Amino acid sequence: MKFQEIIQQLGDIAQDNSLITQGGFAPSEAHSSRNPEIEGVAAIDKAVSGQISYIEGGKFTQYLSTTNASALILPQDDTLKAQATARGIAWIATTQPRLVFAKAIALFYHPYRPDVGIHPTAIIDPTAVIGKEVYIGAYAVIQQNVVIGDRVAIHPQVTIYPNVEIGDNTILYSSCTIQERSKIGSNCVIHSGAVIGAEGFGFVPTAEGWYKMEQSGYTVLEDGVEVGCNSAVDRPSVGETRIGRNTKLDNMVQIGHGCQIGSNCAIAGQVGLAGGVTVGNGVLLGGQVGIANQAHIGDGAIVTAQSGVTHKVAPKAIVSGTPAIPHNLYRKGAAIYKRLPEIYQKFKEFNQYLAKLR
Amino acid sequence: MKFQEIIQQLGDIAQDNSLITQGGFAPSEAHSSRNPEIEGVAAIDKAVSGQISYIEGGKFTQYLSTTNASALILPQDDTLKAQATARGIAWIATTQPRLVFAKAIALFYHPYRPDVGIHPTAIIDPTAVIGKEVYIGAYAVIQQNVVIGDRVAIHPQVTIYPNVEIGDNTILYSSCTIQERSKIGSNCVIHSGAVIGAEGFGFVPTAEGWYKMEQSGYTVLEDGVEVGCNSAVDRPSVGETRIGRNTKLDNMVQIGHGCQIGSNCAIAGQVGLAGGVTVGNGVLLGGQVGIANQAHIGDGAIVTAQSGVTHKVAPKAIVSGTPAIPHNLYRKGAAIYKRLPEIYQKFKEFNQYLAKLR
Amino acid sequence: MKFQEIIQQLGDIAQDNSLITQGGFAPSEAHSSRNPEIEGVAAIDKAVSGQISYIEGGKFTQYLSTTNASALILPQDDTLKAQATARGIAWIATTQPRLVFAKAIALFYHPYRPDVGIHPTAIIDPTAVIGKEVYIGAYAVIQQNVVIGDRVAIHPQVTIYPNVEIGDNTILYSSCTIQERSKIGSNCVIHSGAVIGAEGFGFVPTAEGWYKMEQSGYTVLEDGVEVGCNSAVDRPSVGETRIGRNTKLDNMVQIGHGCQIGSNCAIAGQVGLAGGVTVGNGVLLGGQVGIANQAHIGDGAIVTAQSGVTHKVAPKAIVSGTPAIPHNLYRKGAAIYKRLPEIYQKFKEFNQYLAKLR
């Protein structure tokens, strides 16, 4: 595909989709004197001739002087534009290079989408209601009273327990499990090995040992939710576990029983939420973060990787560490932590000196 | 079900089960002048008319003035009893409200239990021995010489490797795997995606690279053990990995080769035990705790969430942090950590001042 | 098997394999006056009569005075040799007792290896190319254009997506998934529930919410790689995620999109690597370590358990803590952390005293 055609197609996307126009994509700013044939996409330090890449800033900027890419998506930076022009690299500029690059990838690559159809080995209970144009793969098991929307893709080896509902266009990758009392919205993606709606970890201590509390509640994933490989979203004893619209969970994320997560959050790999946690909208949780029982994270807050939240994080706060404190304070503390041995040495000297003074 | 009938039924349970009588459940203390129809259970802040809920204390107490619940399970607190009476809410009081609530849930909800029977697609090796009244779901695979007890439920897509033993009443949820040299007790629950008895991570460093140590030992889960979704309990090179009676593991818990865990422990989500760890009875490990090779946790100890234990925790100790230290010390340290920048500033002032003095 | 025969067989291995001769195994050094019948292998503190065990040093040395083992593999330590001789225990000595013990295990135990053959329920797309002498278990699903090498073992319930390549002798345990655009080398082991090649966690923030970046790259596992149960190695947006030759991953390890991991690394349980991380050769990552986006770990470095790396670790460095600092500094800091309350108390006294002085 010629570079000018890529610009044209990204422009067409822009007409359908305000993302690019909001992103400041301005085709007239492209370095249009060159029109190389583009055959694929690559990272800037790996790109070969015939590929398009991007620079968002930071350490990747340095590769502009050495990249073999034939075309680049640049930020609105005159120095970079001039440098690309000088090297004879075709380019377009935008305030959102990563977003435009994502759209460029989609011009060259279409992920595997199995054909519509129900594999003869899929076991579908006669009481299940199946939508139009679905794919149901080999050895999938769909139990009583399940309701499956239109254009749903259920990959091989998936098990869906009784009474589950799955919305339109949702994809369930191989070997995931959707257990009873789960309701999955439209346009969701559940990756391989994920388990939705299993019993929450509810045991009451008694003199005789653990008494198992039945988990009689519901697990609800709103539209556009994505759940990573081998993650688990548990069913609560009462009420709901709920994940809000367009919230994305990475791999091996644990969502305990009764958590309420808002919309448009991003929850990185191996994060764990204990029971009854409430998370606002637009929250970012870094990898391996842990959130204690009943804690609350306000809208737009960021919890950096490996931090632990025990009580409450204010809206838009950025917190770090275990127990989590404001990020700036944490960074200063961490810087001083390295000097604790030196400080302690001085402290002992003071002590001696003051003992003499007194 | 009428409230009085609930009390009656909980009373019947009490006769069979010392938990409630020990819990101080006293029907005569109930506010019996009201006898609403109860249709379900809910959390106190979510309950609607016709539901029963509970208060254990803490922050939930505040909801007593606003809840729409028709009935409550209260702690032995005269103020709360009076307040419920004044609001016209039926109630019973007990020293263990959460336990009684768990029993109330069980009056209204019965989890999905598949009917007894073997699905025609289940593949059962002719040498396997299958107990009475079992359920074996679609596409389950049971290999040579496996022994399955009575009333076992093996959900769809489960694979059981050769020579495994499964005790009576145990439930294996969909897509879990039980590998060779595993012995699962009675009344166990293995959740979806969990893997029992896979090879431990045993590699010996050599000049030529890693030499794989065969894992020739056994994996034993005693009666009443529960293993959460996508958890793994590994097989050791020699001897046993053993999880004691009634110990409960949450989701994504990693139990390394050769660990010995006592009875009645609760191990929260994403905890990881390296190899050869020994854990006593009644131990509580918070979420994301890590325990190093060969470390030991004494009976009744508590390791709080995200902590790391490198050597030894004394019986009944409560420890926190990485490396874990006594919880009280940790809390004080964490409080001071926040003030490190301020302390460091003062420290520099001292330094200057003392330099002048000398 | 007689002890002398074990020595003989380990000697035969030694002739084929420089590991043992390098290990300093010297049969002439064995205490050959005794030649007990050996029926199995065990840890030194658990061994019974008729078993062979080993001592590598450390706390296990103490068990030499009490062990019931009939034979021991000892380090080159004259005191231990004399003690074993005095107790009438047959022994051999080597500089690598653990390695020789691993080889002894292999004399007594052969892991379950299913017979060659394709189960009639395996679904193999007609376009797939299957090597010689393979095992393909019940309900395995192999999709279009998959290429499977010779002597590969594909256990029950495995799903292999279109176009995947699997090298010779590789083992895929039950219920693992290999997704599109994955290439698995020879002699690899993928444990149950692991997912190779699923979409990386790539979402671009926009004013309208998350825009999903297609993951068009490849996932490559070189020869001899092992991936633990329920781990995930993600496919990147462009380029490759690559795990180098003979690198071993334990259970529940998360490898983000675009990571480049060298050869001969060992990555312990529950480690998480965000996107674009580069790891050198021979790196050791302890359990629950987290590595941030684009961070780099140099050859031969060690990151101790639960640490968090945000930027860069130098070759051969040993680092600890979050954010990770040199291990020695971390240990000193941790020792002082415990004394922070005491230091803080003194600090307040200084403050008062100096206030008086001024």
Short mmCIF file of C-alpha atoms in Angstrom, two decimals, chain A residues 121 123 139 141 143 157-159 161-162 177 179-181 193 198-199 201 203 206-216 230 232 234-235 238 252-254 270-272 288-290 294 306-308 322-323 325 329 332-334 336 339 343 346 350 353, chain B residues 18-19 22 41-43 59-60 96 98-99 101-103 105 109 111-112 119 121 135 138-139 155-157 173-175 191-192 226 229-230 246 248-252 264-267 270 284 288 306 330 334 337-338 340-341 344 347 350-351 354 357-358:
data_model
loop_
_atom_site.label_atom_id
_atom_site.label_comp_id
_atom_site.label_asym_id
_atom_site.label_seq_id
_atom_site.Cartn_x
_atom_site.Cartn_y
_atom_site.Cartn_z
CA THR A 121 -18.66 -31.46 18.59
CA ILE A 123 -22.44 -29.55 23.10
CA TYR A 139 -15.67 -29.18 22.26
CA VAL A 141 -19.92 -26.90 26.29
CA GLN A 143 -25.32 -25.69 29.48
CA GLN A 157 -12.92 -25.95 24.98
CA VAL A 158 -14.96 -23.12 26.54
CA THR A 159 -17.44 -24.14 29.23
CA TYR A 161 -22.46 -22.94 33.06
CA PRO A 162 -26.26 -22.81 33.32
CA THR A 177 -15.00 -20.75 31.87
CA GLN A 179 -19.81 -19.97 35.69
CA GLU A 180 -23.40 -19.73 36.88
CA ARG A 181 -24.98 -16.35 37.70
CA GLY A 193 -8.10 -19.62 30.82
CA ALA A 198 -16.53 -18.76 40.29
CA GLU A 199 -17.37 -18.85 43.99
CA PHE A 201 -13.43 -16.91 48.79
CA PHE A 203 -15.22 -18.72 54.74
CA THR A 206 -15.62 -20.95 63.70
CA ALA A 207 -14.32 -23.02 66.56
CA GLU A 208 -14.76 -26.10 64.35
CA GLY A 209 -12.91 -24.62 61.37
CA TRP A 210 -13.98 -22.75 58.25
CA TYR A 211 -17.70 -22.53 57.50
CA LYS A 212 -18.26 -22.05 53.78
CA MET A 213 -20.49 -19.12 52.93
CA GLU A 214 -22.49 -19.84 49.80
CA GLN A 215 -21.88 -17.34 47.04
CA SER A 216 -25.41 -16.55 45.92
CA ASN A 230 -6.02 -16.82 33.48
CA ALA A 232 -10.60 -14.58 37.70
CA ASP A 234 -15.44 -14.01 41.50
CA ARG A 235 -19.12 -14.31 42.38
CA VAL A 238 -24.89 -11.56 47.99
CA MET A 252 -3.80 -13.06 35.95
CA VAL A 253 -5.88 -10.34 37.56
CA GLN A 254 -7.89 -11.39 40.60
CA GLN A 270 -1.35 -9.77 38.37
CA VAL A 271 -3.31 -7.10 40.20
CA GLY A 272 -5.37 -8.47 43.06
CA GLN A 288 0.89 -6.51 40.86
CA VAL A 289 -1.03 -3.87 42.82
CA GLY A 290 -3.01 -5.23 45.76
CA GLN A 294 -13.55 -2.87 51.30
CA GLN A 306 3.30 -3.29 43.22
CA SER A 307 1.64 -0.79 45.56
CA GLY A 308 -0.80 -1.85 48.24
CA THR A 322 2.71 -0.41 50.62
CA PRO A 323 0.80 1.01 52.38
CA ILE A 325 1.15 7.11 50.06
CA LEU A 329 6.27 11.51 48.95
CA LYS A 332 11.38 11.07 48.09
CA GLY A 333 11.17 8.37 50.73
CA ALA A 334 12.64 5.82 48.33
CA ILE A 336 16.27 8.58 51.20
CA ARG A 339 20.83 6.65 52.23
CA ILE A 343 22.03 8.55 57.88
CA LYS A 346 25.64 10.00 61.23
CA PHE A 350 25.34 12.75 66.76
CA TYR A 353 28.60 13.92 70.31
CA SER B 18 -22.79 -26.51 67.76
CA LEU B 19 -21.62 -23.48 65.79
CA GLN B 22 -21.60 -21.54 70.52
CA VAL B 41 -30.55 -12.02 51.47
CA ALA B 42 -28.51 -8.87 50.80
CA ALA B 43 -25.80 -6.60 52.13
CA LYS B 59 -18.51 0.83 59.16
CA PHE B 60 -21.62 -1.17 58.36
CA GLN B 96 -21.51 -14.41 65.30
CA ARG B 98 -21.62 -13.28 59.83
CA LEU B 99 -21.86 -16.98 60.52
CA PHE B 101 -25.96 -14.77 57.89
CA ALA B 102 -24.01 -17.45 56.00
CA LYS B 103 -26.57 -19.97 57.25
CA ILE B 105 -27.97 -17.49 52.68
CA TYR B 109 -29.75 -20.36 47.69
CA PRO B 111 -25.53 -23.66 44.28
CA TYR B 112 -25.68 -25.40 40.92
CA HIS B 119 -21.91 -37.73 30.05
CA THR B 121 -18.53 -37.84 25.79
CA TYR B 135 -21.29 -36.77 37.95
CA ALA B 138 -18.87 -33.52 28.97
CA TYR B 139 -15.39 -34.02 27.57
CA HIS B 155 -17.22 -30.92 35.60
CA PRO B 156 -16.66 -30.56 31.85
CA GLN B 157 -13.17 -30.43 30.34
CA TYR B 173 -14.77 -27.58 38.39
CA SER B 174 -14.35 -27.20 34.64
CA SER B 175 -10.93 -27.21 33.02
CA HIS B 191 -11.87 -24.64 41.09
CA SER B 192 -11.68 -24.04 37.35
CA GLU B 226 -10.26 -26.01 48.60
CA CYS B 229 -9.20 -20.83 40.21
CA ASN B 230 -5.97 -21.03 38.26
CA ASN B 246 -9.67 -27.98 55.65
CA LYS B 248 -8.50 -23.11 51.88
CA LEU B 249 -6.58 -21.57 48.99
CA ASP B 250 -7.95 -18.64 47.02
CA ASN B 251 -7.35 -17.97 43.31
CA MET B 252 -3.93 -17.92 41.62
CA ASN B 264 -7.35 -24.93 58.71
CA CYS B 265 -5.14 -22.33 57.05
CA ALA B 266 -6.56 -19.63 54.77
CA ILE B 267 -4.31 -18.53 51.94
CA GLN B 270 -1.97 -14.65 44.48
CA LEU B 284 -3.53 -16.82 57.65
CA GLN B 288 0.11 -11.60 47.35
CA GLN B 306 2.02 -8.38 50.16
CA TYR B 330 6.11 -2.35 60.60
CA ALA B 334 5.52 2.89 57.68
CA TYR B 337 8.55 6.43 56.20
CA LYS B 338 6.14 9.14 55.16
CA LEU B 340 11.54 10.60 55.88
CA PRO B 341 11.87 13.68 53.66
CA TYR B 344 16.19 14.06 56.23
CA PHE B 347 19.15 15.74 59.61
CA PHE B 350 21.75 19.11 62.46
CA ASN B 351 24.73 18.23 60.42
CA LEU B 354 27.00 20.42 64.61
CA LEU B 357 29.68 23.67 67.00
CA ARG B 358 32.70 21.44 66.62
#
